[in-house]
mmCIF file of C-alpha atoms and ligand atoms in Angstrom:
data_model
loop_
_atom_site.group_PDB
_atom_site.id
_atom_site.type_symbol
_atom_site.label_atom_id
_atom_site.label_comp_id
_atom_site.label_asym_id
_atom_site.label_seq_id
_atom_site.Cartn_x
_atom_site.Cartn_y
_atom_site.Cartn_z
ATOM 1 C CA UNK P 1 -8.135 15.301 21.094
ATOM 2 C CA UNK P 2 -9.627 15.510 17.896
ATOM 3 C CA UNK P 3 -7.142 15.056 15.168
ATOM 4 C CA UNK P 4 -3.962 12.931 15.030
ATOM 5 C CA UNK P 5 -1.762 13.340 12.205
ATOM 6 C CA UNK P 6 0.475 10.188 11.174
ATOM 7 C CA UNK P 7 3.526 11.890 8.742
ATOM 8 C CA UNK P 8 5.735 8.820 7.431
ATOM 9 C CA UNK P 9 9.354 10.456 6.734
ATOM 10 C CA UNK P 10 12.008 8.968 5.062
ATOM 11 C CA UNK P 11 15.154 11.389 3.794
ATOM 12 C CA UNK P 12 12.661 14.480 4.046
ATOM 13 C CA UNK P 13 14.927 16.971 5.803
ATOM 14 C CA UNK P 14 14.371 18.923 3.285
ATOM 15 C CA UNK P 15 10.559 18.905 3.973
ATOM 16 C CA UNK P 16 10.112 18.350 7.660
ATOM 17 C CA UNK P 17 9.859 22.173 8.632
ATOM 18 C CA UNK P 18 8.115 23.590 5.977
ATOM 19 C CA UNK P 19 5.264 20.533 6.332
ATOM 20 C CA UNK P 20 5.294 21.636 10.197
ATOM 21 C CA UNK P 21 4.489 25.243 9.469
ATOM 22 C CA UNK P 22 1.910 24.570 6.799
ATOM 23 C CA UNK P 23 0.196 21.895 9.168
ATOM 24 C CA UNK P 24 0.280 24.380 12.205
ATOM 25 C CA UNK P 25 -1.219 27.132 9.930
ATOM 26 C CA UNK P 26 -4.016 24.917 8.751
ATOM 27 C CA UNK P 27 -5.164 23.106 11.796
ATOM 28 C CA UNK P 28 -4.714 26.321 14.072
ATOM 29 C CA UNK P 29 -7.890 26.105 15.276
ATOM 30 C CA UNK P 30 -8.152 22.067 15.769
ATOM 31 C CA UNK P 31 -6.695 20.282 19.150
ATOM 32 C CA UNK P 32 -4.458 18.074 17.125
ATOM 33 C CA UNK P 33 -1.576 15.861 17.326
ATOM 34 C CA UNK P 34 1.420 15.759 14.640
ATOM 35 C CA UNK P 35 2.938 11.958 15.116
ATOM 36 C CA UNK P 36 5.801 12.346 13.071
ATOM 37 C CA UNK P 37 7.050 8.467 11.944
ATOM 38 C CA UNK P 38 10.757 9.216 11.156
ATOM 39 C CA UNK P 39 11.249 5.487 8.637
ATOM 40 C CA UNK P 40 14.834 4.931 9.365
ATOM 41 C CA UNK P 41 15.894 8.106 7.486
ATOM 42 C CA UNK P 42 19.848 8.660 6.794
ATOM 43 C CA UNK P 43 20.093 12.466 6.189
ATOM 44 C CA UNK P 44 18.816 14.751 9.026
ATOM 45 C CA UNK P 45 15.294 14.101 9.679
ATOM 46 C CA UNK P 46 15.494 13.251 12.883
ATOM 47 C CA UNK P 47 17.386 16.106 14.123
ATOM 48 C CA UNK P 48 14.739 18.163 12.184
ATOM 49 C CA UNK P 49 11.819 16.207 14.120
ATOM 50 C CA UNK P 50 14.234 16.013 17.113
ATOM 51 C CA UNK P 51 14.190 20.691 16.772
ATOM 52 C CA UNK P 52 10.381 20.922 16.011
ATOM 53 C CA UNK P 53 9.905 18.614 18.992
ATOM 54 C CA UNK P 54 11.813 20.830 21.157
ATOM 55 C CA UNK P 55 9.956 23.878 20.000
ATOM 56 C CA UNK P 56 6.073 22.484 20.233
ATOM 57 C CA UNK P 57 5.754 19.414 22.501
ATOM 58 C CA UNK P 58 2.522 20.063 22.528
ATOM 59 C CA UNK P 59 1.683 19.492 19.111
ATOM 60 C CA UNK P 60 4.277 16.975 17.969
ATOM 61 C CA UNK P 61 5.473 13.661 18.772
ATOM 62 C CA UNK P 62 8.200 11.442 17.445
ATOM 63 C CA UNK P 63 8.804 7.829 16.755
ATOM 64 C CA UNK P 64 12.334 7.027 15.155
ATOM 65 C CA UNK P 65 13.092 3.443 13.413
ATOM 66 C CA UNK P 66 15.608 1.544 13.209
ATOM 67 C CA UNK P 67 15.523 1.290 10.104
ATOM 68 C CA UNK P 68 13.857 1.789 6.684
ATOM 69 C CA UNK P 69 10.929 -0.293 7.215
ATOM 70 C CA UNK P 70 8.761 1.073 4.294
ATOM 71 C CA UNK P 71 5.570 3.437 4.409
ATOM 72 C CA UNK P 72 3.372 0.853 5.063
ATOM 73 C CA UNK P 73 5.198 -0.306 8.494
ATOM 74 C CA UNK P 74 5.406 3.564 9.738
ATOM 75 C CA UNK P 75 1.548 4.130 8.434
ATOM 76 C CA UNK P 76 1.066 0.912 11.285
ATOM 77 C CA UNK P 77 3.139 2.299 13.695
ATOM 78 C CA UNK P 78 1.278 6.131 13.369
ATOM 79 C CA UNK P 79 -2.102 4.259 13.764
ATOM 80 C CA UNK P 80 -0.536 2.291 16.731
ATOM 81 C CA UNK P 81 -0.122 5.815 18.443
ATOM 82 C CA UNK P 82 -3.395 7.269 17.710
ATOM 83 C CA UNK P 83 -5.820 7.960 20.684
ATOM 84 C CA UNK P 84 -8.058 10.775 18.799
ATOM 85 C CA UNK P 85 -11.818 10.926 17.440
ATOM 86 C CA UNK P 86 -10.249 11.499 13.887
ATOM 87 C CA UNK P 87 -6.916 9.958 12.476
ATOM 88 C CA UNK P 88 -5.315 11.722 9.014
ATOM 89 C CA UNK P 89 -2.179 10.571 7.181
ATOM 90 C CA UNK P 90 -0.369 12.866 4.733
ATOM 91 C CA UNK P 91 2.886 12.399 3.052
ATOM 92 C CA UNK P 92 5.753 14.319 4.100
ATOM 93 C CA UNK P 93 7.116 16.287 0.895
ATOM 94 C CA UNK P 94 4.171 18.454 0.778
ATOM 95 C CA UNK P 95 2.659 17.443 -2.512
ATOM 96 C CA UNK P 96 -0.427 16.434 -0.565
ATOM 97 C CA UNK P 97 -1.233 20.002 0.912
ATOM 98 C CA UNK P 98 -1.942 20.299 4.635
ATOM 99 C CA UNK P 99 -5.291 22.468 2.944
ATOM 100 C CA UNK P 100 -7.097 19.561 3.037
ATOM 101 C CA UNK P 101 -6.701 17.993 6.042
ATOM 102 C CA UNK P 102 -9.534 20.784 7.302
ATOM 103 C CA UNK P 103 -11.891 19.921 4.082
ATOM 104 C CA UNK P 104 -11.705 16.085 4.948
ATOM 105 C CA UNK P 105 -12.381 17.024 8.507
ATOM 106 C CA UNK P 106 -15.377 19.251 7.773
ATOM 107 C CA UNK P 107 -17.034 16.745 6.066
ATOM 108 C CA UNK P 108 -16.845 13.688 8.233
ATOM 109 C CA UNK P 109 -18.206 16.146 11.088
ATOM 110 C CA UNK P 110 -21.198 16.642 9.420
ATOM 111 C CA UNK P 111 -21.760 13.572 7.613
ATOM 112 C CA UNK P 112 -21.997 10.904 10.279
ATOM 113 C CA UNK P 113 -23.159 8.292 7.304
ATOM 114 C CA UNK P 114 -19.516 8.447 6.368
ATOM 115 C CA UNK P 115 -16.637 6.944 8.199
ATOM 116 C CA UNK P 116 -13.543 7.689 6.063
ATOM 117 C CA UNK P 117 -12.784 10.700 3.498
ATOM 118 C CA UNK P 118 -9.944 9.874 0.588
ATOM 119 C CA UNK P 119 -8.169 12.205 -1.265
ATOM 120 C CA UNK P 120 -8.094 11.165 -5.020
ATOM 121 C CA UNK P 121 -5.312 11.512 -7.354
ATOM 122 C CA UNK P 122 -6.144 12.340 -10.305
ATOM 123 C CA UNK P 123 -3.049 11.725 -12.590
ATOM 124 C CA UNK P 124 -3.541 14.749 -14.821
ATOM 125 C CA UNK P 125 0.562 14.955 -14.278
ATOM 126 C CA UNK P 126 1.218 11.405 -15.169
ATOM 127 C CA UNK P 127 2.023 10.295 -19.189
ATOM 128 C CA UNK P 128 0.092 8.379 -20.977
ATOM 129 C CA UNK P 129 1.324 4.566 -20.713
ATOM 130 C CA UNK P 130 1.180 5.646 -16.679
ATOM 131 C CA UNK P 131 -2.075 6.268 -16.270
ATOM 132 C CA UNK P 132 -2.647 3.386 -18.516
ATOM 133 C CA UNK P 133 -0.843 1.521 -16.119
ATOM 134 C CA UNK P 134 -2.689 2.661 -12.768
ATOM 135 C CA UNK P 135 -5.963 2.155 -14.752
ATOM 136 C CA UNK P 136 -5.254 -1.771 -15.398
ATOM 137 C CA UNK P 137 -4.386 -2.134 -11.931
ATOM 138 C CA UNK P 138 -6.821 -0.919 -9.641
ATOM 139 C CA UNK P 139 -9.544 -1.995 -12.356
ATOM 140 C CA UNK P 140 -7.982 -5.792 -12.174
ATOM 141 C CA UNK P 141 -7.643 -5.480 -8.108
ATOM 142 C CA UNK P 142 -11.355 -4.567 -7.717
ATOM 143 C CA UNK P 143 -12.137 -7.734 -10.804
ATOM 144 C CA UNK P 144 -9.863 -10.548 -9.031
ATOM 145 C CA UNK P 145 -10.331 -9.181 -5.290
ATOM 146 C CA UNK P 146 -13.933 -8.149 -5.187
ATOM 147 C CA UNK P 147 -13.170 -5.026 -2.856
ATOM 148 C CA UNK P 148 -13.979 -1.781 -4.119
ATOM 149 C CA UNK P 149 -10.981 0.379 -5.319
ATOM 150 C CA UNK P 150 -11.024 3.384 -6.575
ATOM 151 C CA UNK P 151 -8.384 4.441 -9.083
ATOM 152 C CA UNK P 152 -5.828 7.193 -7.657
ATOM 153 C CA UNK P 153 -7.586 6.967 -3.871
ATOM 154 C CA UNK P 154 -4.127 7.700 -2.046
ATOM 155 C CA UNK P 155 -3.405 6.966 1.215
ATOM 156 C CA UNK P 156 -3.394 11.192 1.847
ATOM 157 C CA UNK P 157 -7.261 10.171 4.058
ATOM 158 C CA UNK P 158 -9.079 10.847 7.229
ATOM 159 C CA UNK P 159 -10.852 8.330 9.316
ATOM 160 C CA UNK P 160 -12.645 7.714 12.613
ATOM 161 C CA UNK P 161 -10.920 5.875 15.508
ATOM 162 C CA UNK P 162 -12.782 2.773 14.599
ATOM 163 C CA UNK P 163 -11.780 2.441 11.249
ATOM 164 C CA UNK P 164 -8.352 2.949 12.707
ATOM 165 C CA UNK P 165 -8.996 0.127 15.021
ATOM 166 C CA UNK P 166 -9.811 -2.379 12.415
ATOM 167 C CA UNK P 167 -7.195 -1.373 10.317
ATOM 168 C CA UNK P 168 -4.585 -2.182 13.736
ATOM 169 C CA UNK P 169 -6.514 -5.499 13.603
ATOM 170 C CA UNK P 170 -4.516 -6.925 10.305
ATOM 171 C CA UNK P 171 -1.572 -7.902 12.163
ATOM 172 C CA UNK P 172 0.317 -9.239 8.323
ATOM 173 C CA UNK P 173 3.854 -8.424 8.143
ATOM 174 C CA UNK P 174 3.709 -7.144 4.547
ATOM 175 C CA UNK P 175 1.336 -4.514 4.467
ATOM 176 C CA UNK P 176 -0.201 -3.401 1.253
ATOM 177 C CA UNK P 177 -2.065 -0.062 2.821
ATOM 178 C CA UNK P 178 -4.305 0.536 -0.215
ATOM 179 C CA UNK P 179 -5.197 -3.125 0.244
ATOM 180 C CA UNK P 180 -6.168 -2.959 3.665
ATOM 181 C CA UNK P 181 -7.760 0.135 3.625
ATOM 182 C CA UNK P 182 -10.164 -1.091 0.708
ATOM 183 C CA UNK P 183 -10.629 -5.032 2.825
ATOM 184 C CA UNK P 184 -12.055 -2.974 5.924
ATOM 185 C CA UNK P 185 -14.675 -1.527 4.111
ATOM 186 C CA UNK P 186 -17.048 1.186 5.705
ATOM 187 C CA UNK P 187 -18.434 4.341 4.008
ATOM 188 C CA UNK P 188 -15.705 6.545 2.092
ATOM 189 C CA UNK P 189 -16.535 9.667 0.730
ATOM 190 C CA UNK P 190 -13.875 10.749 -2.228
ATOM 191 C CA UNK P 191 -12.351 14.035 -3.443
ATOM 192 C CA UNK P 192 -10.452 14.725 -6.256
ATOM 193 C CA UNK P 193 -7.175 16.773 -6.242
ATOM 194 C CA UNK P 194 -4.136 17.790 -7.627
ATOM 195 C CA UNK P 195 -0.927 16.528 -5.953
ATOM 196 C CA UNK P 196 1.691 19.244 -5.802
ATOM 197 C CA UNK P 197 5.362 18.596 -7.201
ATOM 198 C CA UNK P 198 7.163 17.562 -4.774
ATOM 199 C CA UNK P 199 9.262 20.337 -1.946
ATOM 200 C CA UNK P 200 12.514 18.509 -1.895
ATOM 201 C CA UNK P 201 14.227 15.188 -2.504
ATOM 202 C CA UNK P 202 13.124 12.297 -4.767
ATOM 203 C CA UNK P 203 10.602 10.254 -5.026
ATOM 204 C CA UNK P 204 11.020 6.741 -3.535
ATOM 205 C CA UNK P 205 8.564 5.075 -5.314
ATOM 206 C CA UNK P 206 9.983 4.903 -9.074
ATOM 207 C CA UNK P 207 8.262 2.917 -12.406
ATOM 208 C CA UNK P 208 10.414 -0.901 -10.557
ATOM 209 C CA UNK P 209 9.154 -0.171 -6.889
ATOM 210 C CA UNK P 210 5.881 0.920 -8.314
ATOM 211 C CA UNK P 211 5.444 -2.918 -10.159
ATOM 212 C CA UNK P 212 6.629 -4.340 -7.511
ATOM 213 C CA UNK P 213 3.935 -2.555 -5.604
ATOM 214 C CA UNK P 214 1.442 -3.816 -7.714
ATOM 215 C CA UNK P 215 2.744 -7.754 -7.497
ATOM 216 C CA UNK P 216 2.621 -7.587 -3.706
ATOM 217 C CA UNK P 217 -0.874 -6.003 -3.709
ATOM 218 C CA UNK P 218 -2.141 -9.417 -6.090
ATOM 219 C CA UNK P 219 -0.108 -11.236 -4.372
ATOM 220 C CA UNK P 220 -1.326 -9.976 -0.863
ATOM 221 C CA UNK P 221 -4.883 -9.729 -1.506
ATOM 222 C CA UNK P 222 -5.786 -12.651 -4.465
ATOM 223 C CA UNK P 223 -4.955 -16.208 -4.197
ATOM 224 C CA UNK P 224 -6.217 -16.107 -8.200
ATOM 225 C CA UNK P 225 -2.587 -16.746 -9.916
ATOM 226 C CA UNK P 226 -2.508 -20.152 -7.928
ATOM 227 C CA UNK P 227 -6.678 -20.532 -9.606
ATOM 228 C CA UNK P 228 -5.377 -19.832 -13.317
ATOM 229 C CA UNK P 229 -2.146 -22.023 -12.532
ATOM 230 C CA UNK P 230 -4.708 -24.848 -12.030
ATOM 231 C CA UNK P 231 -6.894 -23.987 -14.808
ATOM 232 C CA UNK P 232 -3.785 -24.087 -17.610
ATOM 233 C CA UNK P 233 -2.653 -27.283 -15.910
ATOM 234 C CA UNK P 234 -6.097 -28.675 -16.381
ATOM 235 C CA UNK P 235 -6.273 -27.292 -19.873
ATOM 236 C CA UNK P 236 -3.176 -28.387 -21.121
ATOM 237 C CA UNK P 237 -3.581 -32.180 -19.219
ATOM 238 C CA UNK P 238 -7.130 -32.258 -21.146
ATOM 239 C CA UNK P 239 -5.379 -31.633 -24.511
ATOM 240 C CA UNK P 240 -2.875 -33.917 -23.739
ATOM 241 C CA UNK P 241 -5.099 -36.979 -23.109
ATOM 242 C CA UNK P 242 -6.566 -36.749 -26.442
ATOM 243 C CA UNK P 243 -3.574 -35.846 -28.282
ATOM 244 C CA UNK P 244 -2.360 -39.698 -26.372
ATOM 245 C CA UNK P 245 -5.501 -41.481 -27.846
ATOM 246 C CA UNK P 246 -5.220 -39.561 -31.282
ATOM 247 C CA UNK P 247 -1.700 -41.247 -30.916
ATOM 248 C CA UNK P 248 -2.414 -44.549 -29.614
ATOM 249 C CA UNK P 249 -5.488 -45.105 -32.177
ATOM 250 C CA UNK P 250 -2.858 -44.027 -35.186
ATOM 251 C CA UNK P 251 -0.148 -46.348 -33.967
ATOM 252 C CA UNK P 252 -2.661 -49.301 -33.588
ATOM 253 C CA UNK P 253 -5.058 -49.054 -36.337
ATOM 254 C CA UNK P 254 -3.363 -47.026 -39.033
ATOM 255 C CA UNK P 255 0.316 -48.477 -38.543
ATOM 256 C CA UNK P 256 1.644 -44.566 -38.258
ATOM 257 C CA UNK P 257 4.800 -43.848 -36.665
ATOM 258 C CA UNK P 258 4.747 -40.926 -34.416
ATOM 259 C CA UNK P 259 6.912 -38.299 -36.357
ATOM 260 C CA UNK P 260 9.142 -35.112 -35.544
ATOM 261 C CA UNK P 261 11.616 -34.416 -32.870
ATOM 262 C CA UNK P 262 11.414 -31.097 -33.356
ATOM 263 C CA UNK P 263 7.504 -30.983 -31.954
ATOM 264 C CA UNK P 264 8.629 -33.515 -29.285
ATOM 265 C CA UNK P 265 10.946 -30.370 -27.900
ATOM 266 C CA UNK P 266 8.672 -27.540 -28.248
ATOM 267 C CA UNK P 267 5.777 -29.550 -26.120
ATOM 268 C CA UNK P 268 8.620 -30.406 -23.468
ATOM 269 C CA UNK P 269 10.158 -27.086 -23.495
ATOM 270 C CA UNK P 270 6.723 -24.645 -23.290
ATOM 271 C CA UNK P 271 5.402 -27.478 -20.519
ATOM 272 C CA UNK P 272 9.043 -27.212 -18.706
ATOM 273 C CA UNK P 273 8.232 -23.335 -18.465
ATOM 274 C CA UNK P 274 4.976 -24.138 -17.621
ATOM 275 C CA UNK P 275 5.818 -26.146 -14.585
ATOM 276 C CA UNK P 276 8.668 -23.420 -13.830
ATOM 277 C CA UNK P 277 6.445 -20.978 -13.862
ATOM 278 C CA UNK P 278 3.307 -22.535 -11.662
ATOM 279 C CA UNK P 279 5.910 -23.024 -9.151
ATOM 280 C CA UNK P 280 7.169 -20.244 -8.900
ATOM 281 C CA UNK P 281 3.788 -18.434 -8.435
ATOM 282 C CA UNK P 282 3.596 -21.493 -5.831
ATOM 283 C CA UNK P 283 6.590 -20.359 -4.514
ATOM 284 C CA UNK P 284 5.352 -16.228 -4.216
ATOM 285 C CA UNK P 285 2.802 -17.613 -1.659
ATOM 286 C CA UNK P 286 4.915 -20.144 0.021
ATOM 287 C CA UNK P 287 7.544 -17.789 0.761
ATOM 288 C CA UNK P 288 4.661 -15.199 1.782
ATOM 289 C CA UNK P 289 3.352 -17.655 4.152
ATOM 290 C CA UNK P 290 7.110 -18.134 5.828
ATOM 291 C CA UNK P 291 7.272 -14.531 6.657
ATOM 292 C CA UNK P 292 4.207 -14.516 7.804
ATOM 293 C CA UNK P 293 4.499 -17.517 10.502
ATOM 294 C CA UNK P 294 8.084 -15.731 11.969
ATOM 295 C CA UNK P 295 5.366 -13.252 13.294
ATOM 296 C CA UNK P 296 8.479 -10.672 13.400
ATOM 297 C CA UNK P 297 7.272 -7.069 14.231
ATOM 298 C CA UNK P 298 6.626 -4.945 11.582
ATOM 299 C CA UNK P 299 8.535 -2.602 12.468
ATOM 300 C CA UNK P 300 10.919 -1.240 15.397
ATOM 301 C CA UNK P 301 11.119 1.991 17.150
ATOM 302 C CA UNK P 302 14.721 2.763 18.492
ATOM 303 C CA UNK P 303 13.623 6.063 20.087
ATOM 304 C CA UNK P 304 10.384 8.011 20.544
ATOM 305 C CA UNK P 305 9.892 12.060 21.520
ATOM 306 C CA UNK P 306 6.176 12.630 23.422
ATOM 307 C CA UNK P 307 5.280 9.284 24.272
ATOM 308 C CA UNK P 308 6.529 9.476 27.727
ATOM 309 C CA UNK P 309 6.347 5.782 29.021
ATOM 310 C CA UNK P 310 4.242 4.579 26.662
ATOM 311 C CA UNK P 311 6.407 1.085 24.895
ATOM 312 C CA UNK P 312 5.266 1.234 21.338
HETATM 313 N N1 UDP B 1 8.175 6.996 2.759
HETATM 314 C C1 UDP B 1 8.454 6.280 3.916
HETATM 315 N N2 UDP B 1 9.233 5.157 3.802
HETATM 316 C C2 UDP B 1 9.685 4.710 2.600
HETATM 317 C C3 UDP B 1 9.359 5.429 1.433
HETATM 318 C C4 UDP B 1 8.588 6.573 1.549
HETATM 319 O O1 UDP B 1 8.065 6.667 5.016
HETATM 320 O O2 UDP B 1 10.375 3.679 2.577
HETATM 321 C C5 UDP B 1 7.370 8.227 2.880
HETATM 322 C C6 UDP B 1 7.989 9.441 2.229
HETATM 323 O O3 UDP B 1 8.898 10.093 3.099
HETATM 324 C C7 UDP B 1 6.776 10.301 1.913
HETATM 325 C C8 UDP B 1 5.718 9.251 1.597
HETATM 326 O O4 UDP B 1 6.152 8.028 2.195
HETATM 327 O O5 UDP B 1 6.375 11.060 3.032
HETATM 328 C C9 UDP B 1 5.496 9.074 0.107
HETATM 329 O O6 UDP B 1 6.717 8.774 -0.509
HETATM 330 P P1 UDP B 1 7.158 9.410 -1.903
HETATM 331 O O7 UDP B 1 6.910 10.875 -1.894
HETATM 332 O O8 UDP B 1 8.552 8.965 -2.181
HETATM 333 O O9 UDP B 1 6.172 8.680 -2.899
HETATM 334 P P2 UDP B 1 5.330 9.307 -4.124
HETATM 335 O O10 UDP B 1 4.681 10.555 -3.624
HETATM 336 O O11 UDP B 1 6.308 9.565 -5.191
HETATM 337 O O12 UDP B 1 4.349 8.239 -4.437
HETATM 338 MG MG1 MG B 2 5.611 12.129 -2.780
#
């Protein structure tokens, strides 16, 4: 085989067959595999999958969740079905066009330097304080991480099986994708395009899901909040010491009572915060560390279409 397909669904009935015809028109002349991840959808995206199944078992196979387990987890559980030379994931509301897929393909086939082809975003759409946004993050993941990322690189890319393979190898529970695909390494080449508007439904990933995105991928990838926790603490302790002698020597020498409640309440309070806070970034990496060791699976497929026998 030499393409698989991974197409991570959720509530994209309104999607499913018009991705299927675009991606059967465009890879028409590929031996190619559509692995359709359905994420725990409620509308009618399985029986959509479940009817395009039915049609072209050839082409298509199915994996259903039991429930919504996020992009990330169906992303895994596309990769865990892969068996071909190349492996491409595209989203399914068709605002990463199917077009591509052949460009990407093209180019890894005669570029054998190059393991990986990206598709890059380039936000022309987006407002101002968005891109503004996007820009701080991936510029402060690539300063506090050290991996090379690439502002707008989506996850709309085409690898070879190995990169694949390494990617399977980062067993974490919470997967930050981007993360991943940037901690791997190996040779990416990069285009630029447009992303369409999307065919039907909403986007799931609004301005709240999109910060939180951005927390889990510090969080995930950086153990620098718990660095700058220690260097404030440090800071602060340092000041305090010779704020204590300033004090002491005063008291002793000078006869000078130490004045002002009110100062007394601002040091406790901003150092209360302080200690609030530290633990609570403490806390992000404890609580990280607890899901972690429960090993659960990342995600769990209540029914499957193509895989014959195959337990995934
Ligand atoms: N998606 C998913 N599980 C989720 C959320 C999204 O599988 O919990 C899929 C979704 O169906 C789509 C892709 O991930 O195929 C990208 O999602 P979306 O279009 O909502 O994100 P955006 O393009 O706005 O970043
Ligand atoms: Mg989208």
């Amino acid at each position: 085989m030499d393409l698989d397909v991974i197409i991570p669904a959720y509530n994209e009935e309104g999607n499913i067959n018009l991705l299927y015809d675009s991606l059967t028109t465009n890879l028409v002349d590929l031996k190619y595999t559509l692995i359709f991840v359905d994420d725990g959808s409620t509308d009618n995206t399985y029986q959509k999958l479940k009817d395009i199944y039915n049609k072209d078992n050839k082409h298509v196979k199915v994996i259903s969740f039991s429930r919504n387990f996020g992009k990330d987890a169906a992303i895994y559980a596309g990769m865990s079905a892969t068996h071909a030379k190349y492996t491409c994931i595209i989203d399914a509301d068709m605002q990463q066009h199917p077009k591509y897929i052949k460009q990407m393909y093209n180019f890894l086939e005669n570029n054998e330097d190059y393991d990986e082809v990206a598709m890059v975003n380039n936000y022309e759409d987006d407002s101002k304080s968005q891109k503004f946004f996007k820009n701080t993050f991936y510029n402060l993941m690539k300063k506090i991480t050290k991996q090379n990322y690439v502002t707008g690189a989506s996850d709309f890319r085409l690898m070879r099986d190995y990169v694949v393979k390494s990617i399977l190898n980062m067993k974490e529970n919470k997967r930050f994708t981007k993360g991943l695909f940037s901690w791997v390494g190996y040779k990416i080449h990069y285009i630029n395009y447009k992303p369409s508007k999307r065919l039907s439904g909403k986007s799931k990933f609004n301005f709240k899901n999109q910060v939180k995105y951005a927390f889990e991928g510090i969080l995930n990838f950086s153990t620098i909040p718990l660095h700058i926790s220690c260097f404030i603490g440090g800071i602060i302790s340092f000041i305090s010491l010779i704020y204590f002698i300033v004090i002491i020597i005063q008291k002793l020498f000078f006869g000078i009572d130490v004045p002002g409640y009110a100062s007394l309440m601002s040091v406790i309070l901003i150092l209360g915060g302080l200690i609030l806070l530290v633990l609570g970034i403490i806390g992000e990496y404890v609580s990280r560390t607890y899901i972690e060791i429960k090993n659960r699976p990342i995600y769990i497929a209540k029914r499957t279409l193509g895989f014959d026998d195959e337990i995934l």
